[in-house]
Tab-separated table of C-alpha atoms in Angstrom:
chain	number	residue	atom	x	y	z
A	1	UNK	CA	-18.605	0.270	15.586
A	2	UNK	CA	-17.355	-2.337	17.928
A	3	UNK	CA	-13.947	-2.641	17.625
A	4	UNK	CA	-12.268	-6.402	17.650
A	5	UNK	CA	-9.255	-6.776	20.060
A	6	UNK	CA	-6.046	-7.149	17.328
A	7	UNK	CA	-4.064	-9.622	19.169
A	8	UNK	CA	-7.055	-11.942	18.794
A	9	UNK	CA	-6.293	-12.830	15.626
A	10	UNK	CA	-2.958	-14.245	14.107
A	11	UNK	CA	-2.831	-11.563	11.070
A	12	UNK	CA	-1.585	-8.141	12.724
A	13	UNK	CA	0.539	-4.771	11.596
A	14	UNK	CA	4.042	-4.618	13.192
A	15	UNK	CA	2.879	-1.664	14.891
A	16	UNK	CA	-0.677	-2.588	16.156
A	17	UNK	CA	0.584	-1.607	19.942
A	18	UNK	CA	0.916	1.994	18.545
A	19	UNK	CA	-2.016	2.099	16.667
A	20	UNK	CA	-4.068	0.828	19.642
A	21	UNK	CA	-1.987	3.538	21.713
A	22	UNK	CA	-3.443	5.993	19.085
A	23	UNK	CA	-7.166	4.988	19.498
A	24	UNK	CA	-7.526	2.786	16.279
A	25	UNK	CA	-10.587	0.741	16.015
A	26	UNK	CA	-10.019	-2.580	14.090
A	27	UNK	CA	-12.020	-4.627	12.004
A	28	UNK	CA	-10.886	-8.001	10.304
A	29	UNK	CA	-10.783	-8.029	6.569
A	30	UNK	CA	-9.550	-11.270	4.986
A	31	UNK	CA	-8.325	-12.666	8.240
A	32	UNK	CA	-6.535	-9.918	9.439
A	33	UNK	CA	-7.055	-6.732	12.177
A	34	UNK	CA	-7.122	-4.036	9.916
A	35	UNK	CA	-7.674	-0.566	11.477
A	36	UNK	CA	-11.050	1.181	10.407
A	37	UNK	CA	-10.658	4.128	12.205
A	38	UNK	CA	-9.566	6.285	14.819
A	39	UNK	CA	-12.508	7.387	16.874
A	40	UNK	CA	-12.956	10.479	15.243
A	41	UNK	CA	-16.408	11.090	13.675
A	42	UNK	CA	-17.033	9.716	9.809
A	43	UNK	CA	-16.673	13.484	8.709
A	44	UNK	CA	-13.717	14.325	10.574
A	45	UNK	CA	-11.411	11.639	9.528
A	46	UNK	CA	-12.592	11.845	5.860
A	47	UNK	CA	-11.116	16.059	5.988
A	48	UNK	CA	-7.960	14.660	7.452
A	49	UNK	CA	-7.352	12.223	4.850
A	50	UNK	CA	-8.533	14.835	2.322
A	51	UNK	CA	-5.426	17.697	4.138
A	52	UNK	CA	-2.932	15.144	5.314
A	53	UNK	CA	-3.385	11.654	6.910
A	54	UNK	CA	-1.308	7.973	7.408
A	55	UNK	CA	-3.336	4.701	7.053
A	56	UNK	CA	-1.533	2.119	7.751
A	57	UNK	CA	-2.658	-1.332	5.505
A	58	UNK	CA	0.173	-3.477	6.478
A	59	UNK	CA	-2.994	-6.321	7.128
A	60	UNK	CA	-3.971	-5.717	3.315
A	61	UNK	CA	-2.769	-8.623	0.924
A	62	UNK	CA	-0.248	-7.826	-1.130
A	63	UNK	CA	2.556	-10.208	-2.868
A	64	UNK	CA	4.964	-10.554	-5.264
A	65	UNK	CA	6.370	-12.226	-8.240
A	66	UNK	CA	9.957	-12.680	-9.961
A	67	UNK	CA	12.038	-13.928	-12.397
A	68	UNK	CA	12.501	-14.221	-15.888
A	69	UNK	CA	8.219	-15.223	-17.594
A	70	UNK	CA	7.220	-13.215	-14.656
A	71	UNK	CA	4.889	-10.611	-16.809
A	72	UNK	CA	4.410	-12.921	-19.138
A	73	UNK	CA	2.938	-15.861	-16.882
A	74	UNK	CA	0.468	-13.032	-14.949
A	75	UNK	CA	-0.226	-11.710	-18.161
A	76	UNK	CA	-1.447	-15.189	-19.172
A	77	UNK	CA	-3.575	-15.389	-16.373
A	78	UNK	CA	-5.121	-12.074	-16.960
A	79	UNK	CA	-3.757	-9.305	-15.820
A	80	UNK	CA	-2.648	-5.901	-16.774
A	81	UNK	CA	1.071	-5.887	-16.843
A	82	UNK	CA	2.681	-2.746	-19.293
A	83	UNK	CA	6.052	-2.411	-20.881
A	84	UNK	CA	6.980	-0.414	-18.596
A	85	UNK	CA	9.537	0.072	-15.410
A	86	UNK	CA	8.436	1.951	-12.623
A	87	UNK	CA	5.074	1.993	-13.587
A	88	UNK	CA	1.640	0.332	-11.264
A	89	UNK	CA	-1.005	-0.896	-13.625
A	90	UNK	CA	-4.533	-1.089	-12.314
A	91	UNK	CA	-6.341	-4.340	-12.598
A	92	UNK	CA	-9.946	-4.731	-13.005
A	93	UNK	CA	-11.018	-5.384	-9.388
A	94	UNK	CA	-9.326	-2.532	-8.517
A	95	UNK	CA	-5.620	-4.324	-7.483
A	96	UNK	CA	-2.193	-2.754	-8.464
A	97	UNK	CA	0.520	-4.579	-10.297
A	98	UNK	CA	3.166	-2.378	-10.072
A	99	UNK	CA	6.476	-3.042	-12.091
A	100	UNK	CA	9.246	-2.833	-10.392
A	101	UNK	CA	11.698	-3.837	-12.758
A	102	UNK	CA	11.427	-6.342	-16.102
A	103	UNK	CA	10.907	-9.184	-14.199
A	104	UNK	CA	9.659	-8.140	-10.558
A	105	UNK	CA	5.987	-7.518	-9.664
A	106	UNK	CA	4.585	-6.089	-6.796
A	107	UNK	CA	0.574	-6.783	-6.008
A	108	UNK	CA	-1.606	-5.022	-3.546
A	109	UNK	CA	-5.177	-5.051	-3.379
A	110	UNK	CA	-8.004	-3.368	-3.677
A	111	UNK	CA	-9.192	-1.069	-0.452
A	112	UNK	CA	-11.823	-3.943	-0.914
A	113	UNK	CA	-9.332	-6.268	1.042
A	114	UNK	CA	-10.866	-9.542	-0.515
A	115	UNK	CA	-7.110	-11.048	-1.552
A	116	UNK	CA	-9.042	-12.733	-4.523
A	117	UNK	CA	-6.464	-11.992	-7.019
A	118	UNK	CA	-3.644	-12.786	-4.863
A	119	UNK	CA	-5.100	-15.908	-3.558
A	120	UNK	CA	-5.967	-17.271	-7.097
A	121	UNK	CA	-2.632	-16.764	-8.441
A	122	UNK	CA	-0.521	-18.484	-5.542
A	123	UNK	CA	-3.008	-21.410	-6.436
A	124	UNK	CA	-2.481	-21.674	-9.875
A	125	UNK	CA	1.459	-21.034	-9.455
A	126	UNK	CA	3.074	-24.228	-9.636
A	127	UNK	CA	6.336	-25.774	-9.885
A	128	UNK	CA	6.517	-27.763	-13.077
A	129	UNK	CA	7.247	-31.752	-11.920
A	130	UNK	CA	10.813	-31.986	-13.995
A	131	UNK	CA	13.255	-29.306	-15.880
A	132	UNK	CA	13.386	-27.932	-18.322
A	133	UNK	CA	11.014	-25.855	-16.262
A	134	UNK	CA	8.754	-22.949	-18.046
A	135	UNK	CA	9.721	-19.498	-17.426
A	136	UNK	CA	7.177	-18.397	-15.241
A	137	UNK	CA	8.696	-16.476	-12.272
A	138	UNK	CA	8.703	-17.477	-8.660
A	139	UNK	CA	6.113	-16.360	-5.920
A	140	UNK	CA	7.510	-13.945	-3.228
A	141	UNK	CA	5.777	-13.111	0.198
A	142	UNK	CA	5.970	-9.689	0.344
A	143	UNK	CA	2.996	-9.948	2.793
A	144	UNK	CA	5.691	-11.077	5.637
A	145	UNK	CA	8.538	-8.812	4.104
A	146	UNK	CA	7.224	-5.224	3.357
A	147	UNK	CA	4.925	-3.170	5.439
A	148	UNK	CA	2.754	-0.814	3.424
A	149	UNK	CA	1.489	3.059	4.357
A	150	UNK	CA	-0.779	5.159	2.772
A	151	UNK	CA	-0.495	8.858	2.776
A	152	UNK	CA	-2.947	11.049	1.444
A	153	UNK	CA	-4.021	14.550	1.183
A	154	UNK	CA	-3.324	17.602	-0.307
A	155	UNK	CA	-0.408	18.401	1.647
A	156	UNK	CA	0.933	15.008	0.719
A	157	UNK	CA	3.806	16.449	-1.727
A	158	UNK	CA	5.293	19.055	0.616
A	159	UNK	CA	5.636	16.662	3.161
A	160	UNK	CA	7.845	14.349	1.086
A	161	UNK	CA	10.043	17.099	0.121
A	162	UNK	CA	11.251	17.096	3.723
A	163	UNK	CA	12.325	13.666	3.994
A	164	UNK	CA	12.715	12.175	0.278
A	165	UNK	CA	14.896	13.832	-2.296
A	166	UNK	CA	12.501	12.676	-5.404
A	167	UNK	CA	9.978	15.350	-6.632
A	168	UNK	CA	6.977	13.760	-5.857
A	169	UNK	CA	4.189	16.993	-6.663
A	170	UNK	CA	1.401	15.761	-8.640
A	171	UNK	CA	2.679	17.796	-11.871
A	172	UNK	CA	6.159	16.151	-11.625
A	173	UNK	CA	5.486	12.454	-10.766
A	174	UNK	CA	2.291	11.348	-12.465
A	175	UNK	CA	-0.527	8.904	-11.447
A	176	UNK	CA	0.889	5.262	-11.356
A	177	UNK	CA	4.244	6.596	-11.304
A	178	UNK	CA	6.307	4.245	-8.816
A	179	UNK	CA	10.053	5.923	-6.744
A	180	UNK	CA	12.232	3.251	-5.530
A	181	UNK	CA	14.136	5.404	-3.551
A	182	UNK	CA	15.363	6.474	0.079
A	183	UNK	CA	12.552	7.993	2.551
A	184	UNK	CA	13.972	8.784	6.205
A	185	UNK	CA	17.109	7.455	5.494
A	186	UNK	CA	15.645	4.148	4.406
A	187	UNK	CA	15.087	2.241	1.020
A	188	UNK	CA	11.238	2.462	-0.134
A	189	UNK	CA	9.084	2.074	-3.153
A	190	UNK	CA	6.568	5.236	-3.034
A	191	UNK	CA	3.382	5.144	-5.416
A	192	UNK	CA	0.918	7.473	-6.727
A	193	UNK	CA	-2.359	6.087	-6.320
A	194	UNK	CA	-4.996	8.933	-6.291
A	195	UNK	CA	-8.320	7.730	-4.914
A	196	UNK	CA	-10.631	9.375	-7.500
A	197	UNK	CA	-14.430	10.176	-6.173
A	198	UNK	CA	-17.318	9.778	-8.046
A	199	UNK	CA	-17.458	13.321	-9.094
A	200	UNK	CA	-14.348	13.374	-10.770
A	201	UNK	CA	-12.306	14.833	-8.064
A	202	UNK	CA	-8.840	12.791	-7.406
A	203	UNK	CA	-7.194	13.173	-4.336
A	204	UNK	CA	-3.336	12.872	-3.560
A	205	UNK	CA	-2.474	9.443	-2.250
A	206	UNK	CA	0.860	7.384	-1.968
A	207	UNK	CA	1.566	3.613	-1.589
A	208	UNK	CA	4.831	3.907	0.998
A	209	UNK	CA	5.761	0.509	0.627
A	210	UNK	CA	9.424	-0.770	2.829
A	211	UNK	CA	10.697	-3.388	5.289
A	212	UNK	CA	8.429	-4.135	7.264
A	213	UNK	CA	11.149	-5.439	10.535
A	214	UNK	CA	11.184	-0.765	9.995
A	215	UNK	CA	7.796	0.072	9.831
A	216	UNK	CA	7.687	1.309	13.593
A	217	UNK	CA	10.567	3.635	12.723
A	218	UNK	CA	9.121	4.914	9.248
A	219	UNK	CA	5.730	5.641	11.186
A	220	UNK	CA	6.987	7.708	13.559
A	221	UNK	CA	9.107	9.880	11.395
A	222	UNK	CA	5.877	10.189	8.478
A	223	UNK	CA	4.185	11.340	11.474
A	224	UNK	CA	6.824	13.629	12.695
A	225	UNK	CA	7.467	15.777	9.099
A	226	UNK	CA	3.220	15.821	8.875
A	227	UNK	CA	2.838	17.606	12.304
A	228	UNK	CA	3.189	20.770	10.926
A	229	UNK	CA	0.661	20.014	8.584
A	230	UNK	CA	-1.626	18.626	10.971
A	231	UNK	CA	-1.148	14.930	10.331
A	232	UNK	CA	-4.139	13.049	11.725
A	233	UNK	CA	-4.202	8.915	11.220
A	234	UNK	CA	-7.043	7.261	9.509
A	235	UNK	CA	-8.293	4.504	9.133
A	236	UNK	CA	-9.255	2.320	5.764
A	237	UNK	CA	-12.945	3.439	5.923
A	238	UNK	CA	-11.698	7.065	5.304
A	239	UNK	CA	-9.608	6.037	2.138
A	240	UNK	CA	-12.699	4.212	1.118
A	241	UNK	CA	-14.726	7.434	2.223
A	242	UNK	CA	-12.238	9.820	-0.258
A	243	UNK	CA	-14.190	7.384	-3.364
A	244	UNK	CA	-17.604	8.825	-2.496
C-alpha cells in the first residue's frame, strides 16, 4: 500500500499529526486523507477491531439538517427518516440518518466514503426566492463541527462503562440506538452501528460522534480506558474487513 502524505491534501482529521505519530497509512476517499491502516498485517488489524479498536473517520462525509420540515423535506427526497428520537435509520446505500431530536438530523456515510447522498442533498437544498418560505429545514456542516470515532469490538461495552454513565451493553442499548450524553467529561452523541458480516455474525461498533476543536483530547482518553483491553487503532479497511 503506498501511503499518500495527509498534509497534501486540504481535507484532513484534527489529529492527523497523531495518527501519523501512530504509523497510519492514508488513502484519499472523496477528497480527503482518510487512514487505511496502521501497518499491521490485514489479519492482525481485522482481530483488533474484532477485541477492541478506534478508527478514526473524521475525513468521512457526514452533515446535518434542522428545523421545523426537516424529516419531512429528506423524507421527500427519499430517505428513511422514523418517528422516532434517538434513533439512526439506515438508508439504502448504506448511510445513517440518525434522529437526534424532531427536527435535527445527523448524516454519515457509508464505510464506502462516496458522499453521494450528502452531496445530492446540499444540491437540491435551496432557499426559496421570497417568504413565505416552505418548511424544509436548514443545512448544517457538521463536517467542520463534529469529529467522528469508531469503536469496535467485543470489549467495546466495558470500556464505556469506565468513562460514560449510560449502559451501553448490547442487551441494554439496542442496534441504532443513539446516547446524547457525556463521555470523558464531554458532551457526545454515541451510536450503535454493528458491522454485520456476511455470515450473520454482527460485531459491536459505536459512532462516537463530538466537537471536533476536542477530538485530540477524546482520542487520547478512548485510548487510555482501552489499554487494559488491548486497544489497537485501525484503520477503515479493517471496519470494512469486519463485513466479510
Amino acid at each position: 500500500m503506498n501511503s499518500i502524505n495527509p498534509a497534501s491534501l486540504k481535507r484532513r482529521s484534527f489529529i492527523y499529526r497523531e495518527l501519523v505519530r501512530l504509523g497510519a497509512q492514508f488513502g484519499e476517499i472523496n477528497g480527503g486523507a482518510v487512514p487505511l491502516s496502521f501497518g499491521a498485517a490485514r489479519e492482525v488489524e481485522l482481530a483488533s477491531a474484532r477485541r477492541l479498536a478506534l478508527a478514526d473517520l473524521s475525513v468521512m462525509p457526514h452533515c446535518g439538517f434542522k428545523g421545523r420540515g426537516t424529516a419531512e423535506w429528506l423524507t421527500a427526497q427519499g430517505l428513511n427518516i422514523g418517528p422516532d428520537s434517538n434513533k439512526a435509520y439506515a438508508q439504502a446505500g448504506g448511510e445513517l440518518a440518525a434522529r437526534l431530536a424532531p427536527t435535527e438530523i445527523f448524516l454519515m456515510d457509508s464505510l464506502v466514503g462516496s458522499g453521494a447522498l450528502m452531496s445530492r442533498l446540499n444540491a437540491a437544498w435551496t432557499w426559496a426566492e421570497a417568504a413565505p418560505r416552505p418548511q424544509q429545514g436548514y443545512p448544517l456542516p457538521r463536517q467542520d463541527s463534529h469529529g467522528w470515532f469508531m469503536l469496535a469490538g467485543e470489549f467495546a461495552p466495558e470500556m464505556f462503562s469506565k468513562m460514560c454513565g449510560v449502559d451501553l451493553r448490547r442487551d441494554r442499548f439496542a442496534e441504532g440506538a443513539i446516547a446524547q450524553t457525556s463521555l470523558a467529561k464531554m458532551s457526545a452523541i454515541i451510536i450503535r452501528a454493528d458491522r454485520k458480516a456476511k455470515d450473520g455474525r454482527a460485531h459491536a461498533a459505536y459512532h462516537v460522534l463530538a466537537d471536533v476543536a476536542s477530538a485530540e483530547y477524546l482520542w487520547s482518553c478512548l485510548m487510555d480506558a482501552g489499554k487494559e483491553f488491548d486497544i489497537k487503532p485501525v484503520g477503515l479497511q479493517a471496519l470494512q474487513d469486519l463485513e466479510q
